[in-house]
Amino acid sequence: MSLRIAGGRVYDPANGVNGDVRDVCLSDGKVVDDVDEHATRIDARGMVVMPGGVDIHAHIAGPKVNAARRLAPEEHRGDVHERTAIMRAGTGGMVPSTFVTGYRYALLGYTTVVEAATPPLSARHVLAELRDTPMIDPLFLVLLGNNVALFDLIRRDPARVRDAVAWWLEATGGYGVKLVNAGGIERWKRGAGNVTSLDDEVAGVTPRQVIESIGSAVHDLGLPHPVHVHCNNLGVGGNWRTTLDTLDTLEGRRAHLAHLQFHAYGGKPGGRLRSRAPDIAEYLGAHPEFSADVGQVMFGPATTMTADAPVSERLRDITGGKWVNADTEVETGCGIVPFTYKEKNEVHALQWGIGLELFLLSRDPWRLVLSTDHPNGGSFLSYPKLIRLLMDREFRNDQLRRANKKAIRRTVLLDDLDREYTLEEVAIVTRAGPARLLGLRDKGHLGAGADADVTVYDDREDREEMFAVPRYVIKGGHVVVRDGELVEALSGDLLRVAAAHDPAIEDVLRERFEERYTVQFDNYPVREPWLLEPARRVDAGRPA
Ligand SMILES: [Zn+2]
């Protein structure tokens, strides 16, 4: 299987290629230097060629995603995806069914997606759904920030936390570690309310100890992706201080902050929100060890779904509508609330503006990458519109004029912030940057040896239209999208990490499990080969 994508303008920032007209050659699922004259040829003259998109933070599989699907049957009735010769039937809406999730990501030119929040106990469910999500190579992050068994270990035997983290990744098939409101969910589950500072006590530890201990463990293991943190106090006025306090706590280690927009607020808890995006952007710019995805809010419908159950309780109070709250024993919580962001609403418009401020003030696109925290800030299908907001100043100004004026005046967006993202910068924030931050050496670039995941766009003036309907999408060397139509359905590979642990940790954890879980320790690890194969291992840099 050889393919030559001929004569396109290639954007491959990881290899310093910036719009050069050249051929991209693919063979046996990889990018190669050259192919012979028998190779299939795609004429890409006048088109834009980029590596396949990499989504660093989305919610696409598992119990919370499934609960969200069940919460909105009307969305599914309104967006039926009929079976075709190639595609299986399914439904869309904010939270599409598994098959449709895969098809729509591919139709958008994305080929790798991170499921960002998996309770380890739900790994089987997540893996089962990811196997049913075609077209993309999936990977997932395990939630470890509110696990009381791990809290015991942090308190009594902190030197073993590193081995415990490696064991949890091995037991679940996970790729990396996620902390969500460390300690705050467990405190809320106990009826004691959310934490407000990193030094509040929860089950014998503090959020700061949890962040420090697990952040160090991830660092010491040399995992390809640093600890992925959803900070405490999401959405609360004045939370920018918590965000900076979290980063100070992690100092000296790498960390990735999820949906930074929701954590960049000035003001006081319960009071009027302010933007602290300029301060946060400046701090991030000065600290090369830290990265973030934006979590842009898009006007229109969304579905908030989060392990941060106390946040969902607050959202339920705001909407007065549907709410799911679900507990995962020992490990975490979960809340789901359907939500609509309105351009005339002061708070929503400010959130929208803060996300744009972060993008436009960012000094380093490699470390501040694109997300809507799908489907929390909006669907992944809104990425093309977001790209247009970044690339097209006139369009952005037009949207700014329509948004709540009081909110926009509290941002710096009207102060000559006339930056327009280039195609190179878009290629960085949507593929090269996320791949690098995830430590995926075969993704996000088009150098020899990279996976043959390529997206070809018509170079259209309307960047939203351009990025919404790629001309060709190639996954693993197969043309899967042609002229905006899906022409081949295939399954991707699970990407999981390989990190060694001292086997002695198993007896230590067995004891903790007896005390805490209703699940037997020996039944906990995912062993069903059909859930884990085929999988590709990405090595930790410094195995224990
Ligand atoms: Zn998220």
PDB file of C-alpha atoms in Angstrom, residues 242-508:
ATOM      1  CA  THR A 242      -5.497  28.375  42.830  1.00  0.00           C
ATOM      2  CA  THR A 243      -4.237  27.684  39.316  1.00  0.00           C
ATOM      3  CA  LEU A 244      -0.926  29.438  39.974  1.00  0.00           C
ATOM      4  CA  ASP A 245      -0.687  27.811  43.416  1.00  0.00           C
ATOM      5  CA  THR A 246      -1.118  24.405  41.721  1.00  0.00           C
ATOM      6  CA  LEU A 247       1.671  25.158  39.274  1.00  0.00           C
ATOM      7  CA  ASP A 248       3.922  26.404  42.077  1.00  0.00           C
ATOM      8  CA  THR A 249       3.256  23.135  43.904  1.00  0.00           C
ATOM      9  CA  LEU A 250       4.353  21.203  40.809  1.00  0.00           C
ATOM     10  CA  GLU A 251       7.408  23.353  40.247  1.00  0.00           C
ATOM     11  CA  GLY A 252      10.352  21.539  38.753  1.00  0.00           C
ATOM     12  CA  ARG A 253       8.098  18.912  37.138  1.00  0.00           C
ATOM     13  CA  ARG A 254       6.203  19.071  33.894  1.00  0.00           C
ATOM     14  CA  ALA A 255       2.440  19.416  34.008  1.00  0.00           C
ATOM     15  CA  HIS A 256      -0.425  19.895  31.572  1.00  0.00           C
ATOM     16  CA  LEU A 257      -3.439  21.947  32.647  1.00  0.00           C
ATOM     17  CA  ALA A 258      -6.786  20.935  31.195  1.00  0.00           C
ATOM     18  CA  HIS A 259      -9.303  23.521  29.935  1.00  0.00           C
ATOM     19  CA  LEU A 260      -7.343  26.488  31.283  1.00  0.00           C
ATOM     20  CA  GLN A 261     -10.131  28.934  30.404  1.00  0.00           C
ATOM     21  CA  PHE A 262     -12.251  27.642  33.298  1.00  0.00           C
ATOM     22  CA  HIS A 263      -9.377  28.320  35.702  1.00  0.00           C
ATOM     23  CA  ALA A 264      -8.371  31.866  34.704  1.00  0.00           C
ATOM     24  CA  TYR A 265     -10.923  33.912  36.642  1.00  0.00           C
ATOM     25  CA  GLY A 266     -10.399  36.943  38.844  1.00  0.00           C
ATOM     26  CA  GLY A 267     -12.954  38.366  41.238  1.00  0.00           C
ATOM     27  CA  LYS A 268     -14.235  36.682  44.377  1.00  0.00           C
ATOM     28  CA  PRO A 269     -16.096  33.394  44.959  1.00  0.00           C
ATOM     29  CA  GLY A 270     -19.778  34.056  44.293  1.00  0.00           C
ATOM     30  CA  GLY A 271     -19.007  37.540  42.977  1.00  0.00           C
ATOM     31  CA  ARG A 272     -18.638  38.978  39.528  1.00  0.00           C
ATOM     32  CA  LEU A 273     -16.133  37.115  37.371  1.00  0.00           C
ATOM     33  CA  ARG A 274     -13.136  38.948  35.976  1.00  0.00           C
ATOM     34  CA  SER A 275     -10.591  37.893  33.406  1.00  0.00           C
ATOM     35  CA  ARG A 276      -7.133  36.981  34.579  1.00  0.00           C
ATOM     36  CA  ALA A 277      -6.205  35.522  31.212  1.00  0.00           C
ATOM     37  CA  PRO A 278      -3.358  38.037  30.653  1.00  0.00           C
ATOM     38  CA  ASP A 279      -1.700  37.046  33.951  1.00  0.00           C
ATOM     39  CA  ILE A 280      -2.156  33.336  33.304  1.00  0.00           C
ATOM     40  CA  ALA A 281      -0.869  33.640  29.728  1.00  0.00           C
ATOM     41  CA  GLU A 282       2.179  35.504  30.977  1.00  0.00           C
ATOM     42  CA  TYR A 283       2.913  32.926  33.671  1.00  0.00           C
ATOM     43  CA  LEU A 284       2.576  30.086  31.181  1.00  0.00           C
ATOM     44  CA  GLY A 285       4.821  31.892  28.738  1.00  0.00           C
ATOM     45  CA  ALA A 286       7.533  32.163  31.381  1.00  0.00           C
ATOM     46  CA  HIS A 287       7.375  28.499  32.468  1.00  0.00           C
ATOM     47  CA  PRO A 288       8.365  26.144  29.649  1.00  0.00           C
ATOM     48  CA  GLU A 289       7.695  23.063  31.787  1.00  0.00           C
ATOM     49  CA  PHE A 290       3.955  23.759  31.778  1.00  0.00           C
ATOM     50  CA  SER A 291       1.382  23.413  29.003  1.00  0.00           C
ATOM     51  CA  ALA A 292      -2.386  23.669  28.701  1.00  0.00           C
ATOM     52  CA  ASP A 293      -5.359  23.194  26.445  1.00  0.00           C
ATOM     53  CA  VAL A 294      -7.799  26.075  26.354  1.00  0.00           C
ATOM     54  CA  GLY A 295     -11.246  24.516  26.858  1.00  0.00           C
ATOM     55  CA  GLN A 296     -12.835  27.187  24.668  1.00  0.00           C
ATOM     56  CA  VAL A 297     -16.520  27.835  25.241  1.00  0.00           C
ATOM     57  CA  MET A 298     -18.557  28.077  22.025  1.00  0.00           C
ATOM     58  CA  PHE A 299     -21.958  29.767  21.940  1.00  0.00           C
ATOM     59  CA  GLY A 300     -24.699  27.222  21.572  1.00  0.00           C
ATOM     60  CA  PRO A 301     -25.485  23.859  23.130  1.00  0.00           C
ATOM     61  CA  ALA A 302     -23.042  21.842  25.212  1.00  0.00           C
ATOM     62  CA  THR A 303     -23.133  18.965  27.637  1.00  0.00           C
ATOM     63  CA  THR A 304     -21.103  19.438  30.770  1.00  0.00           C
ATOM     64  CA  MET A 305     -19.724  16.152  32.036  1.00  0.00           C
ATOM     65  CA  THR A 306     -17.039  15.969  34.627  1.00  0.00           C
ATOM     66  CA  ALA A 307     -15.584  13.951  37.454  1.00  0.00           C
ATOM     67  CA  ASP A 308     -15.825  17.251  39.356  1.00  0.00           C
ATOM     68  CA  ALA A 309     -19.230  16.408  40.822  1.00  0.00           C
ATOM     69  CA  PRO A 310     -19.466  19.531  43.034  1.00  0.00           C
ATOM     70  CA  VAL A 311     -19.184  21.686  39.908  1.00  0.00           C
ATOM     71  CA  SER A 312     -22.124  19.822  38.375  1.00  0.00           C
ATOM     72  CA  GLU A 313     -24.185  20.424  41.474  1.00  0.00           C
ATOM     73  CA  ARG A 314     -23.587  24.144  41.029  1.00  0.00           C
ATOM     74  CA  LEU A 315     -24.482  23.989  37.343  1.00  0.00           C
ATOM     75  CA  ARG A 316     -27.688  22.146  38.219  1.00  0.00           C
ATOM     76  CA  ASP A 317     -28.570  25.031  40.549  1.00  0.00           C
ATOM     77  CA  ILE A 318     -28.031  27.433  37.649  1.00  0.00           C
ATOM     78  CA  THR A 319     -29.984  25.558  34.985  1.00  0.00           C
ATOM     79  CA  GLY A 320     -32.627  23.933  37.165  1.00  0.00           C
ATOM     80  CA  GLY A 321     -32.712  21.238  34.493  1.00  0.00           C
ATOM     81  CA  LYS A 322     -31.536  17.669  34.114  1.00  0.00           C
ATOM     82  CA  TRP A 323     -28.663  16.474  36.278  1.00  0.00           C
ATOM     83  CA  VAL A 324     -26.941  13.142  36.686  1.00  0.00           C
ATOM     84  CA  ASN A 325     -24.737  12.546  39.690  1.00  0.00           C
ATOM     85  CA  ALA A 326     -22.872   9.255  39.917  1.00  0.00           C
ATOM     86  CA  ASP A 327     -20.379   7.949  42.440  1.00  0.00           C
ATOM     87  CA  THR A 328     -17.508   5.636  41.624  1.00  0.00           C
ATOM     88  CA  GLU A 329     -16.582   3.902  44.868  1.00  0.00           C
ATOM     89  CA  VAL A 330     -13.214   4.805  46.375  1.00  0.00           C
ATOM     90  CA  GLU A 331     -12.072   6.607  43.216  1.00  0.00           C
ATOM     91  CA  THR A 332     -14.056   9.598  42.057  1.00  0.00           C
ATOM     92  CA  GLY A 333     -17.411  11.217  41.310  1.00  0.00           C
ATOM     93  CA  CYS A 334     -19.215  12.321  38.191  1.00  0.00           C
ATOM     94  CA  GLY A 335     -21.767  14.931  37.223  1.00  0.00           C
ATOM     95  CA  ILE A 336     -23.575  15.689  33.969  1.00  0.00           C
ATOM     96  CA  VAL A 337     -25.683  18.765  33.170  1.00  0.00           C
ATOM     97  CA  PRO A 338     -26.818  19.790  29.672  1.00  0.00           C
ATOM     98  CA  PHE A 339     -25.962  23.449  29.162  1.00  0.00           C
ATOM     99  CA  THR A 340     -26.289  26.265  26.623  1.00  0.00           C
ATOM    100  CA  TYR A 341     -23.766  29.093  26.320  1.00  0.00           C
ATOM    101  CA  LYS A 342     -25.502  32.286  25.229  1.00  0.00           C
ATOM    102  CA  GLU A 343     -23.716  35.199  23.593  1.00  0.00           C
ATOM    103  CA  LYS A 344     -25.863  37.768  25.399  1.00  0.00           C
ATOM    104  CA  ASN A 345     -25.234  36.231  28.813  1.00  0.00           C
ATOM    105  CA  GLU A 346     -22.555  38.162  30.688  1.00  0.00           C
ATOM    106  CA  VAL A 347     -20.856  35.176  32.295  1.00  0.00           C
ATOM    107  CA  HIS A 348     -20.914  33.019  29.162  1.00  0.00           C
ATOM    108  CA  ALA A 349     -19.617  35.843  26.982  1.00  0.00           C
ATOM    109  CA  LEU A 350     -16.813  36.458  29.462  1.00  0.00           C
ATOM    110  CA  GLN A 351     -15.854  32.769  29.427  1.00  0.00           C
ATOM    111  CA  TRP A 352     -15.850  32.842  25.622  1.00  0.00           C
ATOM    112  CA  GLY A 353     -13.736  35.987  25.691  1.00  0.00           C
ATOM    113  CA  ILE A 354     -11.254  34.586  28.210  1.00  0.00           C
ATOM    114  CA  GLY A 355     -10.662  31.538  26.021  1.00  0.00           C
ATOM    115  CA  LEU A 356      -9.944  33.789  23.041  1.00  0.00           C
ATOM    116  CA  GLU A 357      -7.672  35.972  25.178  1.00  0.00           C
ATOM    117  CA  LEU A 358      -5.630  32.936  26.156  1.00  0.00           C
ATOM    118  CA  PHE A 359      -5.246  31.914  22.524  1.00  0.00           C
ATOM    119  CA  LEU A 360      -4.376  35.403  21.322  1.00  0.00           C
ATOM    120  CA  LEU A 361      -1.990  36.229  24.171  1.00  0.00           C
ATOM    121  CA  SER A 362      -0.239  32.853  24.084  1.00  0.00           C
ATOM    122  CA  ARG A 363       3.443  33.193  23.314  1.00  0.00           C
ATOM    123  CA  ASP A 364       4.016  29.554  22.473  1.00  0.00           C
ATOM    124  CA  PRO A 365       1.454  27.612  20.418  1.00  0.00           C
ATOM    125  CA  TRP A 366       3.343  24.382  21.213  1.00  0.00           C
ATOM    126  CA  ARG A 367       2.261  24.728  24.829  1.00  0.00           C
ATOM    127  CA  LEU A 368      -1.238  26.199  24.565  1.00  0.00           C
ATOM    128  CA  VAL A 369      -3.297  23.959  22.335  1.00  0.00           C
ATOM    129  CA  LEU A 370      -6.839  23.802  21.054  1.00  0.00           C
ATOM    130  CA  SER A 371      -9.731  22.137  22.856  1.00  0.00           C
ATOM    131  CA  THR A 372     -13.340  22.816  23.739  1.00  0.00           C
ATOM    132  CA  ASP A 373     -13.152  20.118  26.401  1.00  0.00           C
ATOM    133  CA  HIS A 374     -15.692  18.353  24.156  1.00  0.00           C
ATOM    134  CA  PRO A 375     -18.586  18.357  24.909  1.00  0.00           C
ATOM    135  CA  ASN A 376     -18.186  20.665  27.942  1.00  0.00           C
ATOM    136  CA  GLY A 377     -17.448  23.928  26.130  1.00  0.00           C
ATOM    137  CA  GLY A 378     -19.001  22.731  22.872  1.00  0.00           C
ATOM    138  CA  SER A 379     -18.806  19.807  20.460  1.00  0.00           C
ATOM    139  CA  PHE A 380     -15.596  18.871  18.655  1.00  0.00           C
ATOM    140  CA  LEU A 381     -17.605  19.715  15.550  1.00  0.00           C
ATOM    141  CA  SER A 382     -17.183  23.385  16.480  1.00  0.00           C
ATOM    142  CA  TYR A 383     -13.374  23.289  16.057  1.00  0.00           C
ATOM    143  CA  PRO A 384     -13.574  24.724  12.510  1.00  0.00           C
ATOM    144  CA  LYS A 385     -15.486  27.746  13.757  1.00  0.00           C
ATOM    145  CA  LEU A 386     -12.978  28.198  16.571  1.00  0.00           C
ATOM    146  CA  ILE A 387     -10.140  28.041  14.043  1.00  0.00           C
ATOM    147  CA  ARG A 388     -11.861  30.755  12.027  1.00  0.00           C
ATOM    148  CA  LEU A 389     -12.158  32.904  15.165  1.00  0.00           C
ATOM    149  CA  LEU A 390      -8.390  32.598  15.577  1.00  0.00           C
ATOM    150  CA  MET A 391      -7.463  33.093  11.920  1.00  0.00           C
ATOM    151  CA  ASP A 392      -9.935  35.729  10.773  1.00  0.00           C
ATOM    152  CA  ARG A 393      -9.890  39.038  12.675  1.00  0.00           C
ATOM    153  CA  GLU A 394     -12.877  40.487  10.855  1.00  0.00           C
ATOM    154  CA  PHE A 395     -14.990  37.493  11.624  1.00  0.00           C
ATOM    155  CA  ARG A 396     -13.863  37.599  15.249  1.00  0.00           C
ATOM    156  CA  ASN A 397     -14.642  41.302  15.606  1.00  0.00           C
ATOM    157  CA  ASP A 398     -18.064  40.687  14.150  1.00  0.00           C
ATOM    158  CA  GLN A 399     -18.688  37.951  16.750  1.00  0.00           C
ATOM    159  CA  LEU A 400     -17.309  40.220  19.496  1.00  0.00           C
ATOM    160  CA  ARG A 401     -19.842  42.895  18.602  1.00  0.00           C
ATOM    161  CA  ARG A 402     -22.684  40.420  19.011  1.00  0.00           C
ATOM    162  CA  ALA A 403     -21.562  39.206  22.424  1.00  0.00           C
ATOM    163  CA  ASN A 404     -22.536  40.735  25.759  1.00  0.00           C
ATOM    164  CA  LYS A 405     -20.850  44.140  25.844  1.00  0.00           C
ATOM    165  CA  LYS A 406     -20.188  44.366  29.566  1.00  0.00           C
ATOM    166  CA  ALA A 407     -18.357  41.060  29.400  1.00  0.00           C
ATOM    167  CA  ILE A 408     -16.255  41.921  26.377  1.00  0.00           C
ATOM    168  CA  ARG A 409     -15.244  45.240  27.949  1.00  0.00           C
ATOM    169  CA  ARG A 410     -13.723  43.258  30.822  1.00  0.00           C
ATOM    170  CA  THR A 411     -11.363  41.503  28.429  1.00  0.00           C
ATOM    171  CA  VAL A 412      -8.473  42.930  26.436  1.00  0.00           C
ATOM    172  CA  LEU A 413      -9.969  41.678  23.169  1.00  0.00           C
ATOM    173  CA  LEU A 414     -10.869  45.175  21.995  1.00  0.00           C
ATOM    174  CA  ASP A 415      -7.414  46.576  22.844  1.00  0.00           C
ATOM    175  CA  ASP A 416      -5.695  46.114  19.486  1.00  0.00           C
ATOM    176  CA  LEU A 417      -5.562  42.368  19.928  1.00  0.00           C
ATOM    177  CA  ASP A 418      -5.460  41.922  16.181  1.00  0.00           C
ATOM    178  CA  ARG A 419      -3.429  38.728  16.025  1.00  0.00           C
ATOM    179  CA  GLU A 420      -4.450  36.234  13.372  1.00  0.00           C
ATOM    180  CA  TYR A 421      -3.261  32.646  13.641  1.00  0.00           C
ATOM    181  CA  THR A 422      -1.328  31.407  10.639  1.00  0.00           C
ATOM    182  CA  LEU A 423      -1.857  27.988   9.062  1.00  0.00           C
ATOM    183  CA  GLU A 424       1.405  26.946  10.684  1.00  0.00           C
ATOM    184  CA  GLU A 425       0.119  27.963  14.113  1.00  0.00           C
ATOM    185  CA  VAL A 426      -3.150  26.131  13.483  1.00  0.00           C
ATOM    186  CA  ALA A 427      -1.155  23.031  12.528  1.00  0.00           C
ATOM    187  CA  ILE A 428       0.700  23.375  15.832  1.00  0.00           C
ATOM    188  CA  VAL A 429      -2.312  23.835  18.132  1.00  0.00           C
ATOM    189  CA  THR A 430      -4.369  21.070  16.474  1.00  0.00           C
ATOM    190  CA  ARG A 431      -1.798  18.326  15.783  1.00  0.00           C
ATOM    191  CA  ALA A 432       1.944  18.951  16.225  1.00  0.00           C
ATOM    192  CA  GLY A 433       1.615  20.528  19.695  1.00  0.00           C
ATOM    193  CA  PRO A 434      -0.798  18.008  21.209  1.00  0.00           C
ATOM    194  CA  ALA A 435       1.262  15.090  19.822  1.00  0.00           C
ATOM    195  CA  ARG A 436       4.440  16.512  21.336  1.00  0.00           C
ATOM    196  CA  LEU A 437       2.776  17.200  24.697  1.00  0.00           C
ATOM    197  CA  LEU A 438       1.469  13.630  24.720  1.00  0.00           C
ATOM    198  CA  GLY A 439       4.906  12.253  23.908  1.00  0.00           C
ATOM    199  CA  LEU A 440       3.541  10.536  20.777  1.00  0.00           C
ATOM    200  CA  ARG A 441       6.602  10.428  18.546  1.00  0.00           C
ATOM    201  CA  ASP A 442       4.758   8.883  15.578  1.00  0.00           C
ATOM    202  CA  LYS A 443       1.907  11.389  15.596  1.00  0.00           C
ATOM    203  CA  GLY A 444       1.468  15.021  14.673  1.00  0.00           C
ATOM    204  CA  HIS A 445       4.213  15.182  12.054  1.00  0.00           C
ATOM    205  CA  LEU A 446       5.060  14.021   8.534  1.00  0.00           C
ATOM    206  CA  GLY A 447       8.711  13.054   8.876  1.00  0.00           C
ATOM    207  CA  ALA A 448       9.846   9.585   7.764  1.00  0.00           C
ATOM    208  CA  GLY A 449       8.667   7.015  10.313  1.00  0.00           C
ATOM    209  CA  ALA A 450       5.579   8.930  11.416  1.00  0.00           C
ATOM    210  CA  ASP A 451       2.214   7.199  11.238  1.00  0.00           C
ATOM    211  CA  ALA A 452       0.613   7.729   7.827  1.00  0.00           C
ATOM    212  CA  ASP A 453      -2.166   9.930   9.228  1.00  0.00           C
ATOM    213  CA  VAL A 454      -2.625  12.902   6.909  1.00  0.00           C
ATOM    214  CA  THR A 455      -5.334  15.483   6.266  1.00  0.00           C
ATOM    215  CA  VAL A 456      -5.606  17.412   3.007  1.00  0.00           C
ATOM    216  CA  TYR A 457      -7.719  20.576   2.875  1.00  0.00           C
ATOM    217  CA  ASP A 458      -8.886  22.777   0.048  1.00  0.00           C
ATOM    218  CA  ASP A 459      -7.318  26.189   0.641  1.00  0.00           C
ATOM    219  CA  ARG A 460     -10.500  28.186   1.140  1.00  0.00           C
ATOM    220  CA  GLU A 461     -10.819  31.748   2.269  1.00  0.00           C
ATOM    221  CA  ASP A 462     -13.538  30.801   4.731  1.00  0.00           C
ATOM    222  CA  ARG A 463     -11.391  28.887   7.212  1.00  0.00           C
ATOM    223  CA  GLU A 464     -14.442  27.430   8.934  1.00  0.00           C
ATOM    224  CA  GLU A 465     -15.596  25.778   5.720  1.00  0.00           C
ATOM    225  CA  MET A 466     -12.043  24.724   4.947  1.00  0.00           C
ATOM    226  CA  PHE A 467     -11.461  22.935   8.242  1.00  0.00           C
ATOM    227  CA  ALA A 468     -15.015  21.529   8.468  1.00  0.00           C
ATOM    228  CA  VAL A 469     -14.743  19.474   5.279  1.00  0.00           C
ATOM    229  CA  PRO A 470     -11.280  18.114   4.469  1.00  0.00           C
ATOM    230  CA  ARG A 471     -10.776  16.993   0.897  1.00  0.00           C
ATOM    231  CA  TYR A 472      -8.898  13.829   1.906  1.00  0.00           C
ATOM    232  CA  VAL A 473      -8.207  12.125   5.196  1.00  0.00           C
ATOM    233  CA  ILE A 474      -5.678   9.306   5.292  1.00  0.00           C
ATOM    234  CA  LYS A 475      -5.499   7.028   8.318  1.00  0.00           C
ATOM    235  CA  GLY A 476      -2.653   4.550   8.624  1.00  0.00           C
ATOM    236  CA  GLY A 477      -2.034   4.917   4.886  1.00  0.00           C
ATOM    237  CA  HIS A 478      -5.676   4.282   3.902  1.00  0.00           C
ATOM    238  CA  VAL A 479      -7.738   6.975   2.223  1.00  0.00           C
ATOM    239  CA  VAL A 480     -10.748   7.038   4.554  1.00  0.00           C
ATOM    240  CA  VAL A 481     -12.310  10.355   3.493  1.00  0.00           C
ATOM    241  CA  ARG A 482     -12.520  11.599  -0.080  1.00  0.00           C
ATOM    242  CA  ASP A 483     -14.341  14.789  -1.126  1.00  0.00           C
ATOM    243  CA  GLY A 484     -15.973  15.050   2.266  1.00  0.00           C
ATOM    244  CA  GLU A 485     -17.356  11.482   2.178  1.00  0.00           C
ATOM    245  CA  LEU A 486     -16.257   8.568   4.327  1.00  0.00           C
ATOM    246  CA  VAL A 487     -15.064   5.898   1.888  1.00  0.00           C
ATOM    247  CA  GLU A 488     -13.490   3.341   4.196  1.00  0.00           C
ATOM    248  CA  ALA A 489     -14.172   2.420   7.808  1.00  0.00           C
ATOM    249  CA  LEU A 490     -11.372   0.914   9.848  1.00  0.00           C
ATOM    250  CA  SER A 491     -10.406   0.551  13.486  1.00  0.00           C
ATOM    251  CA  GLY A 492      -7.510   2.288  15.142  1.00  0.00           C
ATOM    252  CA  ASP A 493      -5.081   1.010  17.737  1.00  0.00           C
ATOM    253  CA  LEU A 494      -5.291   1.675  21.433  1.00  0.00           C
ATOM    254  CA  LEU A 495      -2.224   3.621  22.529  1.00  0.00           C
ATOM    255  CA  ARG A 496      -1.156   2.663  26.057  1.00  0.00           C
ATOM    256  CA  VAL A 497       1.858   3.333  28.162  1.00  0.00           C
ATOM    257  CA  ALA A 498       4.485   0.821  29.289  1.00  0.00           C
ATOM    258  CA  ALA A 499       5.756   1.678  32.760  1.00  0.00           C
ATOM    259  CA  ALA A 500       7.334  -0.933  35.013  1.00  0.00           C
ATOM    260  CA  HIS A 501       6.459  -1.331  38.700  1.00  0.00           C
ATOM    261  CA  ASP A 502       7.959  -3.235  41.612  1.00  0.00           C
ATOM    262  CA  PRO A 503       5.691  -6.325  42.002  1.00  0.00           C
ATOM    263  CA  ALA A 504       5.845  -5.861  45.792  1.00  0.00           C
ATOM    264  CA  ILE A 505       3.388  -2.957  45.391  1.00  0.00           C
ATOM    265  CA  GLU A 506       0.648  -5.481  44.630  1.00  0.00           C
ATOM    266  CA  ASP A 507       0.553  -6.841  48.192  1.00  0.00           C
ATOM    267  CA  VAL A 508       0.547  -3.327  49.589  1.00  0.00           C
TER     268      VAL A 508
END
